[in-house]
Structures are given as C-alpha cells and as structure tokens.
Coordinates of C-alpha atoms and ligand atoms in Angstrom, one line a residue:
M636 CA 0.0 0.0 0.0
L637 CA 2.8 2.4 1.0
K638 CA 4.6 1.6 -2.2
E639 CA 1.6 2.5 -4.3
V640 CA 1.1 5.9 -2.5
G641 CA 4.8 6.7 -2.9
L642 CA 4.6 5.9 -6.6
G643 CA 1.5 8.1 -7.1
I644 CA 3.1 11.1 -5.3
G645 CA 6.3 10.6 -7.4
L646 CA 4.4 10.5 -10.6
A647 CA 2.3 13.6 -9.7
L648 CA 5.5 15.5 -8.8
V649 CA 7.1 14.7 -12.2
L650 CA 3.9 15.7 -14.1
F651 CA 3.8 19.0 -12.1
L652 CA 7.5 19.7 -12.9
G653 CA 6.8 19.0 -16.6
V654 CA 3.7 21.3 -16.7
A655 CA 5.8 24.0 -14.9
G656 CA 8.2 23.9 -17.8
Y657 CA 11.1 21.9 -16.3
D658 CA 13.1 19.4 -18.5
I659 CA 12.0 16.0 -17.1
T660 CA 13.8 13.9 -19.8
P661 CA 16.6 12.8 -17.3
V662 CA 14.0 11.6 -14.8
F663 CA 12.3 9.5 -17.5
I664 CA 15.7 8.0 -18.5
I665 CA 16.6 7.1 -14.9
A666 CA 13.1 5.6 -14.2
L667 CA 13.3 3.5 -17.4
A668 CA 16.8 2.2 -16.6
G669 CA 15.7 1.4 -13.0
G670 CA 12.6 -0.4 -14.3
V671 CA 14.7 -2.5 -16.8
L672 CA 17.2 -3.5 -14.1
F673 CA 14.4 -4.4 -11.6
Y674 CA 12.7 -6.6 -14.3
L675 CA 16.0 -8.4 -15.1
A676 CA 16.9 -9.0 -11.5
R677 CA 13.4 -10.3 -10.8
S678 CA 13.3 -12.6 -13.9
R679 CA 16.6 -14.1 -13.0
G680 CA 15.4 -14.9 -9.5
M681 CA 17.9 -12.6 -7.8
L682 CA 15.4 -10.8 -5.6
T683 CA 13.3 -13.7 -4.7
K684 CA 14.0 -17.4 -4.7
N685 CA 11.6 -20.3 -4.5
F686 CA 13.2 -22.9 -2.3
N687 CA 12.2 -26.5 -2.6
T688 CA 8.9 -26.2 -0.9
A689 CA 7.2 -29.1 -2.5
P690 CA 7.6 -31.5 0.4
M691 CA 6.3 -28.9 2.8
T692 CA 2.7 -29.2 1.8
A693 CA 2.6 -32.5 3.5
R694 CA 4.8 -34.2 6.0
P695 CA 7.5 -36.1 4.1
S696 CA 6.4 -39.6 3.7
I697 CA 10.0 -40.9 4.1
G698 CA 10.8 -42.5 7.4
F699 CA 14.0 -43.9 8.9
S700 CA 12.8 -47.4 7.8
D701 CA 13.3 -46.3 4.2
V702 CA 17.0 -45.7 4.8
G703 CA 19.0 -48.9 4.7
G704 CA 22.5 -49.7 6.0
Q705 CA 22.9 -46.6 8.1
N706 CA 21.9 -47.9 11.5
T707 CA 24.7 -46.0 13.3
A708 CA 23.9 -42.7 11.6
I709 CA 20.2 -43.2 12.3
S710 CA 20.7 -43.8 16.0
E711 CA 23.0 -40.8 16.3
L712 CA 20.5 -38.7 14.5
K713 CA 17.6 -39.9 16.5
E714 CA 19.4 -39.2 19.7
A715 CA 19.8 -35.6 18.7
L716 CA 16.2 -35.4 17.4
D717 CA 14.7 -36.9 20.6
F718 CA 16.3 -34.1 22.4
I719 CA 14.5 -31.6 20.2
K720 CA 11.2 -33.3 20.5
D721 CA 11.0 -32.9 24.2
Q722 CA 10.5 -29.1 24.1
E723 CA 9.0 -28.7 27.6
M724 CA 11.9 -30.4 29.3
I725 CA 14.4 -28.4 27.3
I726 CA 12.8 -25.1 28.4
K727 CA 12.5 -26.3 32.0
L728 CA 16.2 -27.2 32.2
G729 CA 17.3 -24.2 30.3
I730 CA 19.1 -26.3 27.7
R731 CA 20.4 -24.5 24.6
P732 CA 18.6 -26.1 21.6
I733 CA 20.5 -28.0 19.0
K734 CA 20.6 -25.7 16.0
G735 CA 22.6 -27.6 13.4
I736 CA 23.4 -31.2 12.5
L737 CA 26.1 -31.9 9.9
L738 CA 25.8 -35.1 7.8
T739 CA 29.2 -36.0 6.3
G740 CA 30.0 -38.7 3.8
P741 CA 30.4 -39.7 0.1
P742 CA 27.7 -38.9 -2.5
G743 CA 24.6 -41.1 -2.7
T744 CA 24.8 -42.6 0.7
G745 CA 21.4 -41.3 1.8
K746 CA 22.1 -37.9 3.4
T747 CA 19.1 -36.3 1.8
L748 CA 16.9 -39.3 2.7
L749 CA 18.0 -39.0 6.3
A750 CA 17.2 -35.3 6.5
K751 CA 13.7 -36.0 5.1
A752 CA 13.2 -38.8 7.6
A753 CA 14.4 -36.5 10.4
A754 CA 11.7 -34.0 9.4
G755 CA 9.1 -36.7 9.5
Y756 CA 10.3 -38.0 12.8
T757 CA 10.1 -34.5 14.5
D758 CA 6.9 -33.6 12.7
S759 CA 8.5 -30.6 11.1
V760 CA 8.0 -28.9 7.8
F761 CA 10.9 -29.6 5.4
V762 CA 12.6 -27.1 3.3
A763 CA 15.5 -28.2 1.1
C764 CA 18.1 -26.2 -0.8
S765 CA 21.6 -26.6 -2.1
G766 CA 24.6 -24.4 -1.2
S767 CA 25.0 -23.5 -4.9
E768 CA 21.6 -21.7 -4.9
F769 CA 23.1 -19.0 -2.7
I770 CA 26.0 -18.1 -4.9
E771 CA 25.5 -15.2 -7.3
M772 CA 28.0 -12.7 -8.5
Y773 CA 25.9 -9.8 -7.1
A774 CA 26.8 -8.6 -3.7
G775 CA 24.1 -9.2 -1.0
V776 CA 21.9 -11.6 -3.0
G777 CA 23.2 -14.7 -1.2
A778 CA 22.6 -13.1 2.2
Q779 CA 19.1 -12.1 1.2
R780 CA 18.4 -15.6 0.1
V781 CA 19.6 -17.0 3.5
R782 CA 17.2 -14.6 5.2
Q783 CA 14.4 -15.7 2.9
L784 CA 15.1 -19.4 3.5
F785 CA 14.6 -19.1 7.3
K786 CA 11.6 -16.9 6.8
T787 CA 10.0 -19.4 4.4
A788 CA 10.6 -22.2 6.8
R789 CA 9.0 -20.3 9.7
T790 CA 6.0 -19.1 7.8
N791 CA 5.3 -22.5 6.3
A792 CA 5.5 -24.1 9.7
Q793 CA 3.0 -21.5 11.1
K794 CA 0.7 -22.0 8.1
Q795 CA 0.7 -25.8 8.7
K796 CA 0.4 -25.3 12.5
K797 CA 3.7 -27.1 13.1
R798 CA 6.0 -26.2 16.0
S799 CA 9.2 -26.9 14.1
A800 CA 10.8 -26.6 10.7
L801 CA 13.8 -28.5 9.3
I802 CA 16.0 -26.7 6.8
F803 CA 18.2 -29.0 4.7
I804 CA 21.2 -27.5 3.0
D805 CA 22.9 -29.9 0.6
E806 CA 26.6 -29.1 -0.4
I807 CA 27.0 -26.7 2.4
D808 CA 30.8 -26.5 1.5
I809 CA 29.8 -24.2 -1.4
L810 CA 28.3 -21.6 0.8
G811 CA 30.2 -22.4 4.0
G812 CA 33.8 -22.6 2.7
K813 CA 36.5 -21.0 4.8
R814 CA 36.2 -17.2 4.8
G815 CA 38.7 -14.9 3.1
Q816 CA 39.5 -17.4 0.4
N817 CA 37.6 -15.6 -2.4
T818 CA 39.6 -12.6 -3.0
S819 CA 37.5 -11.2 -5.9
H820 CA 34.6 -10.1 -3.7
H821 CA 33.1 -10.7 -0.3
E822 CA 29.8 -12.1 -1.5
Y823 CA 30.6 -15.7 -0.3
D824 CA 31.7 -14.3 3.1
Q825 CA 28.5 -12.2 3.5
T826 CA 26.3 -15.2 2.7
L827 CA 28.0 -17.3 5.3
N828 CA 27.9 -14.5 7.8
Q829 CA 24.2 -14.3 7.3
L830 CA 23.8 -18.0 7.9
L831 CA 25.7 -17.6 11.2
V832 CA 23.6 -14.7 12.2
E833 CA 20.4 -16.6 11.5
M834 CA 21.6 -19.6 13.5
D835 CA 22.7 -17.4 16.4
G836 CA 19.3 -15.9 16.5
M837 CA 17.5 -19.2 17.0
K838 CA 16.1 -19.4 20.6
T839 CA 14.5 -22.1 22.7
N840 CA 11.3 -20.1 23.1
D841 CA 10.9 -19.2 19.4
R842 CA 7.4 -19.9 18.2
V843 CA 8.8 -22.2 15.5
Q844 CA 11.9 -24.2 16.3
V845 CA 14.2 -24.3 13.4
L846 CA 16.8 -27.1 12.9
V847 CA 19.3 -26.8 10.2
V848 CA 20.6 -30.1 8.7
A849 CA 23.5 -29.7 6.3
A850 CA 25.3 -32.2 4.2
T851 CA 28.8 -32.3 2.8
N852 CA 31.6 -34.7 1.8
R853 CA 34.2 -32.0 2.3
V854 CA 34.0 -31.2 6.0
D855 CA 37.7 -30.0 5.9
M856 CA 36.6 -27.2 3.6
L857 CA 34.1 -25.7 6.1
D858 CA 34.8 -22.5 7.9
P859 CA 35.6 -23.3 11.6
A860 CA 32.9 -20.8 12.7
L861 CA 30.3 -23.1 11.3
L862 CA 31.5 -26.0 13.3
R863 CA 31.8 -24.4 16.7
P864 CA 29.5 -25.3 19.6
G865 CA 26.1 -23.7 19.1
R866 CA 26.1 -24.1 15.3
F867 CA 26.8 -27.4 13.5
D868 CA 28.2 -29.1 16.6
R869 CA 26.6 -32.5 16.0
H870 CA 28.3 -34.5 13.3
V871 CA 26.8 -37.7 11.9
K872 CA 28.9 -39.8 9.6
V873 CA 27.0 -41.3 6.7
D874 CA 29.4 -43.9 5.2
L875 CA 29.3 -46.3 2.3
P876 CA 27.4 -49.3 3.4
D877 CA 29.1 -52.6 4.4
K878 CA 27.8 -56.0 3.1
T879 CA 24.9 -56.2 5.6
G880 CA 24.1 -52.6 4.8
R881 CA 24.1 -53.3 1.1
L882 CA 21.8 -56.2 1.6
E883 CA 19.3 -54.0 3.6
I884 CA 19.3 -51.4 0.9
L885 CA 18.8 -54.0 -1.8
R886 CA 15.9 -55.4 0.1
L887 CA 14.4 -51.9 0.2
H888 CA 14.8 -51.3 -3.5
F889 CA 13.7 -54.8 -4.5
R890 CA 10.5 -54.8 -2.4
N891 CA 8.3 -53.6 -5.3
K892 CA 9.9 -55.7 -8.0
P893 CA 8.9 -59.2 -9.2
L894 CA 12.0 -61.3 -8.6
A895 CA 12.6 -64.7 -10.1
D896 CA 13.3 -67.6 -7.7
D897 CA 17.0 -67.7 -8.7
V898 CA 17.7 -64.2 -7.2
I899 CA 20.0 -64.4 -4.3
L900 CA 20.3 -61.0 -2.7
E901 CA 23.3 -62.0 -0.5
D902 CA 25.3 -62.7 -3.7
I903 CA 24.5 -59.4 -5.2
A904 CA 25.4 -57.6 -1.9
K905 CA 28.7 -59.5 -2.0
E906 CA 29.4 -58.4 -5.6
T907 CA 28.8 -54.8 -4.9
F908 CA 31.6 -53.7 -2.5
G909 CA 32.1 -50.0 -2.7
F910 CA 28.6 -49.3 -4.0
S911 CA 26.6 -46.4 -2.4
G912 CA 22.8 -46.5 -1.8
A913 CA 22.4 -44.6 -5.0
H914 CA 24.4 -47.1 -7.0
L915 CA 22.3 -49.9 -5.5
E916 CA 19.1 -48.1 -6.4
S917 CA 20.4 -47.7 -9.9
L918 CA 21.3 -51.4 -10.0
A919 CA 17.8 -52.5 -9.0
N920 CA 16.4 -50.2 -11.7
E921 CA 18.8 -51.3 -14.5
G922 CA 18.1 -55.0 -13.7
A923 CA 14.4 -54.4 -14.2
I924 CA 15.1 -52.6 -17.5
L925 CA 17.2 -55.5 -18.8
A926 CA 14.4 -57.9 -17.9
M927 CA 11.9 -55.7 -19.7
R928 CA 14.0 -55.5 -22.8
E929 CA 14.0 -59.3 -22.9
G930 CA 10.2 -59.3 -22.6
R931 CA 10.2 -61.0 -19.2
T932 CA 7.7 -60.5 -16.4
E933 CA 10.2 -61.5 -13.7
I934 CA 13.8 -60.2 -13.0
K935 CA 16.4 -62.9 -12.8
Q936 CA 19.8 -63.0 -11.2
V937 CA 21.6 -62.6 -14.5
H938 CA 19.9 -59.3 -15.1
F939 CA 21.1 -58.0 -11.8
L940 CA 24.6 -59.3 -12.4
E941 CA 24.7 -57.6 -15.8
A942 CA 23.3 -54.4 -14.1
V943 CA 26.3 -54.6 -11.7
D944 CA 28.6 -54.3 -14.7
K945 CA 26.5 -51.5 -16.2
V946 CA 26.6 -49.4 -13.0
M947 CA 30.3 -50.1 -12.5
M948 CA 31.6 -49.8 -16.0
G949 CA 28.9 -47.9 -18.0
E950 CA 26.6 -48.8 -20.9
K951 CA 27.6 -51.5 -23.4
L952 CA 29.2 -49.8 -26.5
D953 CA 28.3 -50.6 -30.1
R954 CA 31.9 -49.9 -31.1
R955 CA 33.4 -53.1 -32.5
P956 CA 37.2 -53.4 -32.1
S957 CA 39.1 -55.0 -35.0
K958 CA 39.8 -58.8 -34.9
D959 CA 43.4 -58.3 -33.9
E960 CA 42.3 -55.8 -31.1
L961 CA 39.7 -58.3 -29.9
E962 CA 42.3 -61.0 -29.6
R963 CA 44.6 -58.7 -27.7
V964 CA 41.8 -57.7 -25.3
A965 CA 41.0 -61.4 -24.8
V966 CA 44.6 -62.3 -24.0
H967 CA 44.9 -59.4 -21.6
E968 CA 41.7 -60.2 -19.7
V969 CA 42.6 -63.9 -19.5
G970 CA 45.9 -62.9 -18.0
H971 CA 44.3 -60.9 -15.3
A972 CA 41.8 -63.7 -14.6
L973 CA 44.4 -66.5 -14.4
L974 CA 46.4 -64.6 -11.8
S975 CA 43.3 -63.7 -9.8
E976 CA 42.2 -67.3 -9.7
N977 CA 45.7 -68.4 -8.8
I978 CA 46.0 -66.0 -5.9
R979 CA 42.4 -66.3 -4.6
P980 CA 40.6 -69.4 -5.9
G981 CA 37.0 -68.7 -6.8
S982 CA 37.6 -65.0 -7.2
V983 CA 36.8 -64.7 -11.0
S984 CA 33.2 -63.7 -11.4
M985 CA 33.3 -63.1 -15.2
V986 CA 35.6 -62.4 -18.1
T987 CA 34.3 -60.6 -21.1
I988 CA 35.5 -58.8 -24.3
T989 CA 32.3 -56.8 -24.6
P990 CA 33.3 -53.1 -24.6
R991 CA 31.6 -51.1 -21.9
G992 CA 32.2 -47.5 -20.8
Q993 CA 36.0 -46.8 -21.1
A994 CA 37.0 -50.5 -21.1
L995 CA 37.4 -52.7 -24.2
G996 CA 37.0 -55.8 -22.0
Y997 CA 37.2 -56.6 -18.3
M998 CA 37.5 -59.3 -15.7
R999 CA 35.2 -58.9 -12.8
Q1000 CA 36.3 -60.3 -9.4
V1001 CA 34.0 -61.5 -6.7
P1002 CA 35.0 -59.0 -4.0
E1003 CA 36.4 -60.4 -0.8
D1004 CA 34.5 -60.0 2.4
D1005 CA 34.6 -56.2 3.1
T1006 CA 38.2 -55.5 4.3
Y1007 CA 39.6 -52.2 5.4
L1008 CA 43.1 -53.2 6.3
H1009 CA 45.6 -54.8 3.9
T1010 CA 48.8 -56.6 4.4
R1011 CA 51.9 -56.3 2.2
E1012 CA 51.2 -59.8 0.7
Y1013 CA 47.6 -58.7 -0.2
L1014 CA 48.8 -55.5 -1.9
E1015 CA 51.6 -57.4 -3.8
N1016 CA 48.9 -59.9 -5.0
Q1017 CA 46.9 -57.0 -6.3
I1018 CA 49.9 -55.8 -8.2
Q1019 CA 50.4 -59.2 -9.7
V1020 CA 46.8 -59.3 -11.0
L1021 CA 47.2 -55.7 -12.4
L1022 CA 50.4 -56.6 -14.2
A1023 CA 49.2 -60.0 -15.6
G1024 CA 47.2 -58.5 -18.5
S1025 CA 50.2 -56.9 -20.2
I1026 CA 52.6 -59.7 -19.4
A1027 CA 50.1 -62.2 -21.0
E1028 CA 50.1 -59.9 -24.1
E1029 CA 53.9 -60.0 -24.2
L1030 CA 54.1 -63.8 -23.8
I1031 CA 51.4 -64.7 -26.4
L1032 CA 51.5 -61.7 -28.8
G1033 CA 55.1 -60.7 -28.5
G1034 CA 54.7 -57.2 -27.2
R1035 CA 52.6 -54.9 -24.9
S1036 CA 50.0 -52.3 -25.8
T1037 CA 48.6 -49.0 -24.5
G1038 CA 45.7 -50.9 -23.0
A1039 CA 47.6 -51.5 -19.8
G1040 CA 48.1 -47.8 -19.0
N1041 CA 45.5 -47.8 -16.2
D1042 CA 46.7 -51.1 -14.8
F1043 CA 50.2 -49.7 -14.4
E1044 CA 49.0 -46.5 -12.8
Q1045 CA 47.1 -48.5 -10.3
A1046 CA 50.0 -50.9 -9.7
V1047 CA 52.4 -47.9 -9.0
R1048 CA 49.8 -46.4 -6.7
T1049 CA 49.6 -49.7 -4.8
A1050 CA 53.4 -50.0 -4.6
G1051 CA 53.4 -46.4 -3.3
Q1052 CA 50.9 -47.5 -0.6
I1053 CA 53.3 -50.2 0.5
I1054 CA 56.1 -47.6 0.9
R1055 CA 53.8 -45.0 2.6
C1056 CA 52.6 -47.5 5.1
G1057 CA 56.1 -48.5 6.2
M1058 CA 55.8 -52.0 4.6
S1059 CA 58.7 -51.7 2.2
E1060 CA 62.4 -52.4 2.8
L1061 CA 62.8 -48.7 3.5
G1062 CA 60.9 -49.2 6.8
V1063 CA 58.9 -46.3 8.2
V1064 CA 59.5 -43.2 6.1
D1065 CA 58.0 -39.8 5.5
P1066 CA 57.2 -40.1 1.7
D1067 CA 57.2 -36.3 1.4
I1068 CA 60.9 -36.0 2.3
L1069 CA 62.1 -39.3 0.8
P1070 CA 64.8 -38.6 -1.9
A1071 CA 63.3 -39.3 -5.3
D1072 CA 65.9 -41.8 -6.4
L1073 CA 65.3 -43.9 -3.2
R1074 CA 61.6 -43.8 -3.8
Y1075 CA 62.1 -44.7 -7.4
R1076 CA 64.3 -47.7 -6.5
A1077 CA 61.9 -49.0 -3.9
L1078 CA 58.9 -48.6 -6.2
T1079 CA 60.5 -50.4 -9.2
G1080 CA 61.9 -53.1 -6.8
I1081 CA 58.4 -53.9 -5.7
I1082 CA 57.0 -53.9 -9.2
K1083 CA 59.9 -55.9 -10.8
N1084 CA 59.6 -58.6 -8.1
Q1085 CA 55.9 -59.1 -8.8
E1086 CA 56.5 -59.0 -12.6
K1087 CA 58.9 -61.9 -12.2
K1088 CA 56.4 -64.0 -10.3
V1089 CA 53.7 -63.3 -12.9
R1090 CA 55.9 -64.1 -15.8
E1091 CA 56.9 -67.4 -14.2
F1092 CA 53.3 -68.4 -13.5
L1093 CA 51.9 -67.4 -16.9
G1094 CA 54.8 -69.1 -18.6
R1095 CA 53.8 -72.3 -16.9
V1096 CA 50.1 -72.1 -17.9
G1097 CA 50.7 -70.6 -21.3
G1098 CA 48.7 -73.3 -23.2
V1099 CA 45.5 -72.6 -21.4
I1100 CA 45.6 -68.9 -22.3
N1101 CA 45.2 -69.7 -26.0
Q1102 CA 42.4 -72.1 -25.3
M1103 CA 40.5 -69.5 -23.2
V1104 CA 41.1 -66.8 -25.8
H1105 CA 39.6 -69.0 -28.4
I1106 CA 36.5 -69.5 -26.3
L1107 CA 36.3 -65.8 -25.5
L1108 CA 36.5 -64.8 -29.1
T1109 CA 33.5 -67.0 -30.0
E1110 CA 31.4 -66.6 -26.8
E1111 CA 32.4 -63.0 -25.8
K1112 CA 32.1 -63.8 -22.2
I1113 CA 33.0 -66.7 -19.8
S1114 CA 31.4 -67.1 -16.4
G1115 CA 33.5 -67.7 -13.3
E1116 CA 32.3 -71.3 -13.0
Y1117 CA 33.1 -72.1 -16.6
F1118 CA 36.5 -70.4 -16.2
R1119 CA 37.3 -72.6 -13.2
S1120 CA 36.2 -75.8 -14.9
L1121 CA 38.5 -75.1 -17.8
T1122 CA 41.5 -74.0 -15.7
K1123 CA 41.3 -76.3 -12.7
K1124 CA 43.9 -78.8 -13.9
H1125 CA 46.3 -76.0 -14.8
I1126 CA 46.1 -74.1 -11.5
V1127 CA 47.2 -76.3 -8.7
H1128 CA 47.1 -74.8 -5.2
Ligands
ATP748 P1 24.5 -36.4 -2.5 O1 25.6 -36.2 -1.5 O2 25.1 -36.7 -3.8 O3 23.5 -35.3 -2.4 P2 23.0 -38.1 -0.8 O4 23.9 -38.7 0.2 O5 22.2 -37.0 -0.3 O6 23.8 -37.8 -2.1 P3 20.5 -39.3 -1.4 O7 20.1 -38.1 -2.3 O8 19.9 -39.4 -0.1 O9 22.1 -39.3 -1.3 O10 20.3 -40.7 -2.2 C1 20.0 -40.7 -3.6 C2 19.1 -42.0 -3.8 O11 19.9 -43.2 -3.6 C3 18.0 -42.0 -2.9 O12 16.8 -41.4 -3.4 C4 17.7 -43.5 -2.7 O13 17.0 -44.0 -3.8 C5 19.1 -44.1 -2.8 N1 19.8 -44.3 -1.5 C6 20.9 -43.7 -1.1 N2 21.3 -44.1 0.1 C7 20.3 -45.0 0.5 C8 20.1 -45.7 1.7 N3 21.0 -45.7 2.7 N4 19.0 -46.5 1.7 C9 18.1 -46.6 0.7 N5 18.3 -45.9 -0.4 C10 19.3 -45.1 -0.6

C-alpha cells in the first residue's frame, strides 16, 4: 500500500514539474533504466528465490525405515532429534537447543533421505536447498536468500500449524567454505555471515523451532565458525554401506519388484563392494530394465549381475574393435583372470570382451568380504593381478599395448601405498621427504619382483591362455564357474 502511495506522489510531482516547464527527460531515462534493471533481476530470481517447498505441503512420507544400511547414523541422528522433540523439558532445564546437524559422507549414501526422515520424525516442515543456490555474483543476493530461506521455513511451519521446521542445505561447503578465500569479492563471506547470524538468532522459546541439517563430503573445507558449539556441533557420519548394509538397501529397493526364484540378494550384496545406496538403487532399476528388454515379467539373477557391470563400467558400446584388437583384449583379460584365480581361488566372477564405458573388455572379481586393512602380501597380490594383462600380451603376442596404462598407474599407486605404510624395505619413512631416487628404486623393486612372479606363472600355464582366448572370441564372455572348470587342472594350489 505504502509503495503505491509513494509511486503516485512521485508521478504527480514529475507531471507537475513537466507542466511548470522543467526538463523532465533525465527523470524518465533514470526511471526507465531502473525499471529494466528491476525486471532483469526479478526474472533471474535474484530478488526472490523459490526454495524447494514441494515436500512442505505434507509431512514427508519418508521415514527412517526407508533408509538402509545406516543404523549408526540413524541412531546418532535420532538421539539428537529426541532431544529436540521434548520441548517442555528443554525449556525447564534451560538447555540450549540443537541448531545444526552436519551429515558428512560420500555422495549417494542417503544424506538427503536421512534429512527427510528426520523432518518426518520430528513432525517438522521440510525445506530443502543446495549451497549453490546462494551463490550469485551480485553482492548481497546470497545473504538475502539465506534470510528468505529461514523466513520461508518459519511461515510455512506456522501455516501448517507445526512447531518446528527442518531446513536441509545440501553441499554446504559451497556456501560455508573457509572465509577470506575468495579474493575477488566478499559475496561468499557475506552469505556465510548471514547463515551464522540466523543460526545465532535461534532461541528455545521461538514460536517455530528451526533445525538446520546440512550435508557435505568436504568437512575439511568448512569455515571453523560453522563447526563451533552452538552451530553445527553435531556431526553424523554417513558412510558407504558394508555388506549387511548393502543387503538391507537392496531389500528396500527390490521390495516392489517381481523377482525370479533364482535371485540371491546375498550374492548381489557381495558383488557390490564400494557401492553407495544410490548405486544400489540404480542397479535395481537397471536389472528391471534389462528384464523388460527381454520381454520377461520377472527379473532374474543374470539381469542383476549384468546391471552390476553397467553401474560399475557404464553402458555397453556398439563400437566393435578389429579382430586383432579383440584377440589382444582377450589375451589381456585372461591374463588378469588366471592370476586372480591363482591368488584367490573362486575370485573370478566373469571375463568378457564386450566393450563397456571406457573399457574394451574386463574381468570382474567377486569382492572379498569387506576388508579395510591390507597386508603387504595382499597388496603385492593385487599388483600381480594388475600386471598380468600386459605380461600375457607380451608372452602370447610378443609385445605390450597401451591398453595396460591404467593397470600400471594403479600398480604404481599400490606400490606407493606399501612404501607409505612402512611395509617396504625402507621401513617407516616420510614419503614427502624421501629422496626421489630412493623412492624410485623402492617402487621399481616392488613392481619388478611381482612382474617376475607373474611371468613365471603365466609361462607355466601358457597353453591354457590360447584355449581360453579362443572360447572368449567365440562366446564373448566366460562365467566364473566355466572359467574354473577349464583351468582347474592348470592351476594347482
Ligand atoms: P549427495 O551427497 O550426492 O547429495 P546423498 O547422500 O544426499 O547424495 P541421497 O540423495 O539421499 O544421497 O540418495 C540418492 C538416492 O539413492 C535415494 O533417493 C535412494 O533411492 C538411494 N539411496 C541412497 N542411500 C540410500 C540408503 N541408505 N538406503 C536406501 N536408499 C538409498
């Protein structure tokens, strides 16, 4: 209303000056330029921002039972939330409310899911946004958006007659990075300052209790002010799931899918070491798509196993390598597989020369039970498997190819790990101050030793390589069982 009155008075004044004979052209030009700027700013969402309010109309239907494999994270989170739920007790005892919870962990592990479940658990409205939504090149816009975010959360809670609101900020490291690092302007710092001001302003007796849940996988990048008591002082680690966790997540994503009798979820969980919840969700989906492409009404184990390859390596490629290249790829992969089987019987899950993603062919191993500590022997065995592809090429085809580049990089990294962890002949060393020639000699020493062992072994079983290559070239892929039935008399343990 005030705005309209001001505008009317302004217009009347300009008209009066015009009638009185003053030159009012500059006033028109300034008003026009201001109007254009205002329109542009508005159309680009600089002045107002619609945060993700969709889930606010109803309580999010996601609960903690929809989050698999994160039992520790869930119980830590619940502990903090239980504390918030008991408002009367908090006020009575004069306890400072928890204002922020930081979820840290790799992408796709369920941080957003946990935040939604937390909103449901505390009967709060849920407002979600991402750190990148606050970053604009214009000064003050980010800070304005932070103010608006908190205001939106509070008004929505009031509209829905809720006592609390949960604000979820994904990728908080974008908005909450260490201050003073962006030298070009202070926009980032102002935005972060505003977030700190809002959090400091949150009181126990506020009509709407606000809880900020933020997610990041770069907690080291965050400004220390964000992490101090009274702000994000509760940290919940959301890690990649272990085997039992993967099984739980698979059960959740398979519950609405028609599974054939041959599907063994435990085996799929075993094959998917290192997969996040998002990978497992994608695997369930891809398995169903493969079954649909074959016109089936049920999803079989083979579909899921192929989906593991797809999620891990990427889509199958139409590109057909030449006959010579195919043979080389086959020799290379058989080399890897023979060494893998020799070191760990039963470890080959599949060998194929079907190109997928970046790879022309690949050998998939059955992962071992989840292990987090490795001995020198284990790491050396890994190096042997990595080197075996190119050494097989050398023995059978008389030379190596560029196909082994990645294998070598990984082998060198693994050898570096042996040195870094004090497991080499150098003993415990600081790799940063280790003279380059010493490091070089230690690295090549480790690699050459393993190379020798691989060459001896493959030399002994050379005949079987040709036989397997022939089968691979006609059948394109060999399953682990078939591989073992063909090689069992050559590999004696
Ligand atoms: P980012 O860090 O990339 O934002 P995030 O950790 O927030 O990822 P979510 O967005 O919660 O991950 O997960 C993406 C999808 O992956 C979910 O919608 C869900 O389908 C699946 N998912 C991830 N983790 C889990 C889990 N622990 N249990 C069940 N499903 C999961």
